[in-house]
């Protein structure tokens, strides 16, 4: 088993204008994916597909419905493009990274490969004594897009320093 050995570390320090218990902080990093608009025919396609998956038709009727669904997809090429985009997004999302935040607000994500990324850092308040589990709710958040340029040899131990990132109260 080989762990790591690709990409480079990404580091930074989080700050919050207020009392911050960083043991309730988390940093997540995911590849940036361009969003595309849902095709207008998608709703109809989804309804037909769901009917086939949950219906109780006999085998011949199901084959006929599947043929109709395939014909509908062929008549609406934006559906296939949308499905491919969604599949690619799912594969890319699996390449996400995450880490906890150190007591001083610093963080480090390892093995972030080249490309465009979205970093999201969140901070929750400690749970009130009246609660048995969970947290006291979200009190800080930041989202930042960044890039990792091509890495000679595919790996670097030199972190990309994102500097100090100020978390803001989330908008309701």
PDB file of C-alpha atoms in Angstrom, residues 26-163:
ATOM      1  CA  UNK A  26     -12.851  21.832  10.243  1.00  0.00           C
ATOM      2  CA  UNK A  27     -11.252  22.473   6.871  1.00  0.00           C
ATOM      3  CA  UNK A  28     -12.448  20.750   3.716  1.00  0.00           C
ATOM      4  CA  UNK A  29     -10.980  21.042   0.267  1.00  0.00           C
ATOM      5  CA  UNK A  30     -12.573  19.771  -2.942  1.00  0.00           C
ATOM      6  CA  UNK A  31     -11.706  20.096  -6.607  1.00  0.00           C
ATOM      7  CA  UNK A  32     -13.480  23.023  -8.247  1.00  0.00           C
ATOM      8  CA  UNK A  33     -16.051  21.912 -10.793  1.00  0.00           C
ATOM      9  CA  UNK A  34     -17.838  24.262 -13.154  1.00  0.00           C
ATOM     10  CA  UNK A  35     -21.585  24.106 -12.597  1.00  0.00           C
ATOM     11  CA  UNK A  36     -23.850  23.609 -15.574  1.00  0.00           C
ATOM     12  CA  UNK A  37     -27.544  24.359 -15.886  1.00  0.00           C
ATOM     13  CA  UNK A  38     -30.003  21.498 -15.508  1.00  0.00           C
ATOM     14  CA  UNK A  39     -31.594  20.792 -18.911  1.00  0.00           C
ATOM     15  CA  UNK A  40     -35.316  21.467 -19.154  1.00  0.00           C
ATOM     16  CA  UNK A  41     -35.977  17.864 -20.306  1.00  0.00           C
ATOM     17  CA  UNK A  42     -34.270  16.468 -17.181  1.00  0.00           C
ATOM     18  CA  UNK A  43     -37.445  16.533 -15.048  1.00  0.00           C
ATOM     19  CA  UNK A  44     -39.406  14.508 -17.593  1.00  0.00           C
ATOM     20  CA  UNK A  45     -36.504  12.087 -18.063  1.00  0.00           C
ATOM     21  CA  UNK A  46     -36.153  11.607 -14.281  1.00  0.00           C
ATOM     22  CA  UNK A  47     -39.875  10.920 -13.864  1.00  0.00           C
ATOM     23  CA  UNK A  48     -39.819   8.307 -16.630  1.00  0.00           C
ATOM     24  CA  UNK A  49     -36.711   6.647 -15.231  1.00  0.00           C
ATOM     25  CA  UNK A  50     -38.121   6.579 -11.684  1.00  0.00           C
ATOM     26  CA  UNK A  51     -41.351   5.029 -12.964  1.00  0.00           C
ATOM     27  CA  UNK A  52     -39.376   2.244 -14.644  1.00  0.00           C
ATOM     28  CA  UNK A  53     -37.243   1.609 -11.554  1.00  0.00           C
ATOM     29  CA  UNK A  54     -40.171   1.481  -9.131  1.00  0.00           C
ATOM     30  CA  UNK A  55     -42.917   0.183 -11.429  1.00  0.00           C
ATOM     31  CA  UNK A  56     -44.330  -3.301 -11.278  1.00  0.00           C
ATOM     32  CA  UNK A  57     -44.629  -3.870 -15.036  1.00  0.00           C
ATOM     33  CA  UNK A  58     -43.862  -7.249 -16.524  1.00  0.00           C
ATOM     34  CA  UNK A  59     -40.585  -7.870 -18.315  1.00  0.00           C
ATOM     35  CA  UNK A  60     -41.877  -7.024 -21.822  1.00  0.00           C
ATOM     36  CA  UNK A  61     -43.494  -3.780 -20.655  1.00  0.00           C
ATOM     37  CA  UNK A  62     -40.298  -2.801 -18.839  1.00  0.00           C
ATOM     38  CA  UNK A  63     -38.228  -3.450 -21.994  1.00  0.00           C
ATOM     39  CA  UNK A  64     -40.628  -1.241 -23.951  1.00  0.00           C
ATOM     40  CA  UNK A  65     -40.377   1.551 -21.349  1.00  0.00           C
ATOM     41  CA  UNK A  66     -36.574   1.325 -21.329  1.00  0.00           C
ATOM     42  CA  UNK A  67     -36.566   1.645 -25.129  1.00  0.00           C
ATOM     43  CA  UNK A  68     -38.806   4.741 -24.869  1.00  0.00           C
ATOM     44  CA  UNK A  69     -36.471   6.188 -22.248  1.00  0.00           C
ATOM     45  CA  UNK A  70     -33.425   5.580 -24.463  1.00  0.00           C
ATOM     46  CA  UNK A  71     -35.215   7.200 -27.412  1.00  0.00           C
ATOM     47  CA  UNK A  72     -36.102  10.191 -25.208  1.00  0.00           C
ATOM     48  CA  UNK A  73     -32.425  10.498 -24.164  1.00  0.00           C
ATOM     49  CA  UNK A  74     -31.308  10.286 -27.807  1.00  0.00           C
ATOM     50  CA  UNK A  75     -33.781  13.032 -28.783  1.00  0.00           C
ATOM     51  CA  UNK A  76     -32.402  15.261 -25.982  1.00  0.00           C
ATOM     52  CA  UNK A  77     -28.578  15.167 -26.170  1.00  0.00           C
ATOM     53  CA  UNK A  78     -28.290  17.685 -23.314  1.00  0.00           C
ATOM     54  CA  UNK A  79     -29.483  14.904 -20.967  1.00  0.00           C
ATOM     55  CA  UNK A  80     -26.493  12.682 -21.782  1.00  0.00           C
ATOM     56  CA  UNK A  81     -24.146  15.659 -21.355  1.00  0.00           C
ATOM     57  CA  UNK A  82     -25.744  16.471 -17.992  1.00  0.00           C
ATOM     58  CA  UNK A  83     -25.460  12.842 -16.816  1.00  0.00           C
ATOM     59  CA  UNK A  84     -21.793  12.730 -17.848  1.00  0.00           C
ATOM     60  CA  UNK A  85     -21.122  16.011 -16.036  1.00  0.00           C
ATOM     61  CA  UNK A  86     -22.852  14.681 -12.880  1.00  0.00           C
ATOM     62  CA  UNK A  87     -20.842  11.453 -13.035  1.00  0.00           C
ATOM     63  CA  UNK A  88     -17.575  13.374 -13.457  1.00  0.00           C
ATOM     64  CA  UNK A  89     -18.523  15.604 -10.504  1.00  0.00           C
ATOM     65  CA  UNK A  90     -19.165  12.522  -8.358  1.00  0.00           C
ATOM     66  CA  UNK A  91     -15.755  11.097  -9.217  1.00  0.00           C
ATOM     67  CA  UNK A  92     -14.066  14.423  -8.537  1.00  0.00           C
ATOM     68  CA  UNK A  93     -15.876  14.891  -5.217  1.00  0.00           C
ATOM     69  CA  UNK A  94     -14.321  11.609  -4.046  1.00  0.00           C
ATOM     70  CA  UNK A  95     -10.945  13.326  -4.284  1.00  0.00           C
ATOM     71  CA  UNK A  96     -11.812  15.793  -1.518  1.00  0.00           C
ATOM     72  CA  UNK A  97      -9.544  16.344   1.468  1.00  0.00           C
ATOM     73  CA  UNK A  98     -10.286  17.339   5.028  1.00  0.00           C
ATOM     74  CA  UNK A  99      -8.520  18.062   8.296  1.00  0.00           C
ATOM     75  CA  UNK A 100      -9.123  19.342  11.778  1.00  0.00           C
ATOM     76  CA  UNK A 101      -7.833  22.699  12.936  1.00  0.00           C
ATOM     77  CA  UNK A 102      -4.961  22.973  15.441  1.00  0.00           C
ATOM     78  CA  UNK A 103      -5.529  24.871  18.710  1.00  0.00           C
ATOM     79  CA  UNK A 104      -3.759  27.942  17.253  1.00  0.00           C
ATOM     80  CA  UNK A 105      -6.048  28.014  14.169  1.00  0.00           C
ATOM     81  CA  UNK A 106      -3.503  26.500  11.784  1.00  0.00           C
ATOM     82  CA  UNK A 107      -4.297  23.680   9.370  1.00  0.00           C
ATOM     83  CA  UNK A 108      -2.512  21.477   6.856  1.00  0.00           C
ATOM     84  CA  UNK A 109      -3.976  19.352   4.073  1.00  0.00           C
ATOM     85  CA  UNK A 110      -1.629  16.829   2.490  1.00  0.00           C
ATOM     86  CA  UNK A 111      -1.352  15.513  -1.076  1.00  0.00           C
ATOM     87  CA  UNK A 112      -3.389  18.157  -2.892  1.00  0.00           C
ATOM     88  CA  UNK A 113      -2.793  17.603  -6.610  1.00  0.00           C
ATOM     89  CA  UNK A 114      -2.574  20.221  -9.351  1.00  0.00           C
ATOM     90  CA  UNK A 115      -5.711  22.018 -10.465  1.00  0.00           C
ATOM     91  CA  UNK A 116      -8.419  24.347  -9.214  1.00  0.00           C
ATOM     92  CA  UNK A 117      -9.710  23.837  -5.655  1.00  0.00           C
ATOM     93  CA  UNK A 118     -12.332  25.199  -3.263  1.00  0.00           C
ATOM     94  CA  UNK A 119     -11.369  25.387   0.399  1.00  0.00           C
ATOM     95  CA  UNK A 120     -14.159  25.673   2.952  1.00  0.00           C
ATOM     96  CA  UNK A 121     -13.397  26.249   6.614  1.00  0.00           C
ATOM     97  CA  UNK A 122     -16.088  26.235   9.275  1.00  0.00           C
ATOM     98  CA  UNK A 123     -16.207  26.916  12.987  1.00  0.00           C
ATOM     99  CA  UNK A 124     -18.980  25.834  15.318  1.00  0.00           C
ATOM    100  CA  UNK A 125     -19.636  27.073  18.836  1.00  0.00           C
ATOM    101  CA  UNK A 126     -19.105  24.556  21.631  1.00  0.00           C
ATOM    102  CA  UNK A 127     -22.264  22.692  22.590  1.00  0.00           C
ATOM    103  CA  UNK A 128     -24.264  24.260  25.364  1.00  0.00           C
ATOM    104  CA  UNK A 129     -24.486  22.304  28.613  1.00  0.00           C
ATOM    105  CA  UNK A 130     -28.172  21.717  27.907  1.00  0.00           C
ATOM    106  CA  UNK A 131     -27.318  19.610  24.830  1.00  0.00           C
ATOM    107  CA  UNK A 132     -26.036  16.081  25.127  1.00  0.00           C
ATOM    108  CA  UNK A 133     -24.509  15.876  21.626  1.00  0.00           C
ATOM    109  CA  UNK A 134     -23.585  18.156  18.750  1.00  0.00           C
ATOM    110  CA  UNK A 135     -22.422  21.732  18.756  1.00  0.00           C
ATOM    111  CA  UNK A 136     -23.770  25.163  19.518  1.00  0.00           C
ATOM    112  CA  UNK A 137     -24.228  25.873  15.809  1.00  0.00           C
ATOM    113  CA  UNK A 138     -22.154  27.435  13.040  1.00  0.00           C
ATOM    114  CA  UNK A 139     -20.508  30.735  14.010  1.00  0.00           C
ATOM    115  CA  UNK A 140     -17.867  31.168  11.301  1.00  0.00           C
ATOM    116  CA  UNK A 141     -17.244  30.182   7.715  1.00  0.00           C
ATOM    117  CA  UNK A 142     -15.042  31.029   4.747  1.00  0.00           C
ATOM    118  CA  UNK A 143     -14.865  29.664   1.231  1.00  0.00           C
ATOM    119  CA  UNK A 144     -11.848  30.341  -0.957  1.00  0.00           C
ATOM    120  CA  UNK A 145     -10.848  29.193  -4.423  1.00  0.00           C
ATOM    121  CA  UNK A 146      -7.174  28.514  -5.120  1.00  0.00           C
ATOM    122  CA  UNK A 147      -4.941  26.781  -7.653  1.00  0.00           C
ATOM    123  CA  UNK A 148      -2.121  24.286  -7.454  1.00  0.00           C
ATOM    124  CA  UNK A 149       0.165  24.731 -10.445  1.00  0.00           C
ATOM    125  CA  UNK A 150       2.017  21.901 -12.156  1.00  0.00           C
ATOM    126  CA  UNK A 151       4.428  20.215  -9.768  1.00  0.00           C
ATOM    127  CA  UNK A 152       7.746  19.078 -11.194  1.00  0.00           C
ATOM    128  CA  UNK A 153       8.015  15.343 -10.511  1.00  0.00           C
ATOM    129  CA  UNK A 154       4.385  15.217  -9.334  1.00  0.00           C
ATOM    130  CA  UNK A 155       5.158  15.763  -5.648  1.00  0.00           C
ATOM    131  CA  UNK A 156       6.380  18.610  -3.467  1.00  0.00           C
ATOM    132  CA  UNK A 157       6.880  18.745   0.288  1.00  0.00           C
ATOM    133  CA  UNK A 158       6.820  22.565   0.220  1.00  0.00           C
ATOM    134  CA  UNK A 159       3.335  23.666   1.345  1.00  0.00           C
ATOM    135  CA  UNK A 160       1.269  26.173  -0.556  1.00  0.00           C
ATOM    136  CA  UNK A 161       0.642  28.750   2.179  1.00  0.00           C
ATOM    137  CA  UNK A 162      -2.798  30.350   1.880  1.00  0.00           C
ATOM    138  CA  UNK A 163      -1.873  32.767   4.664  1.00  0.00           C
TER     139      UNK A 163
END
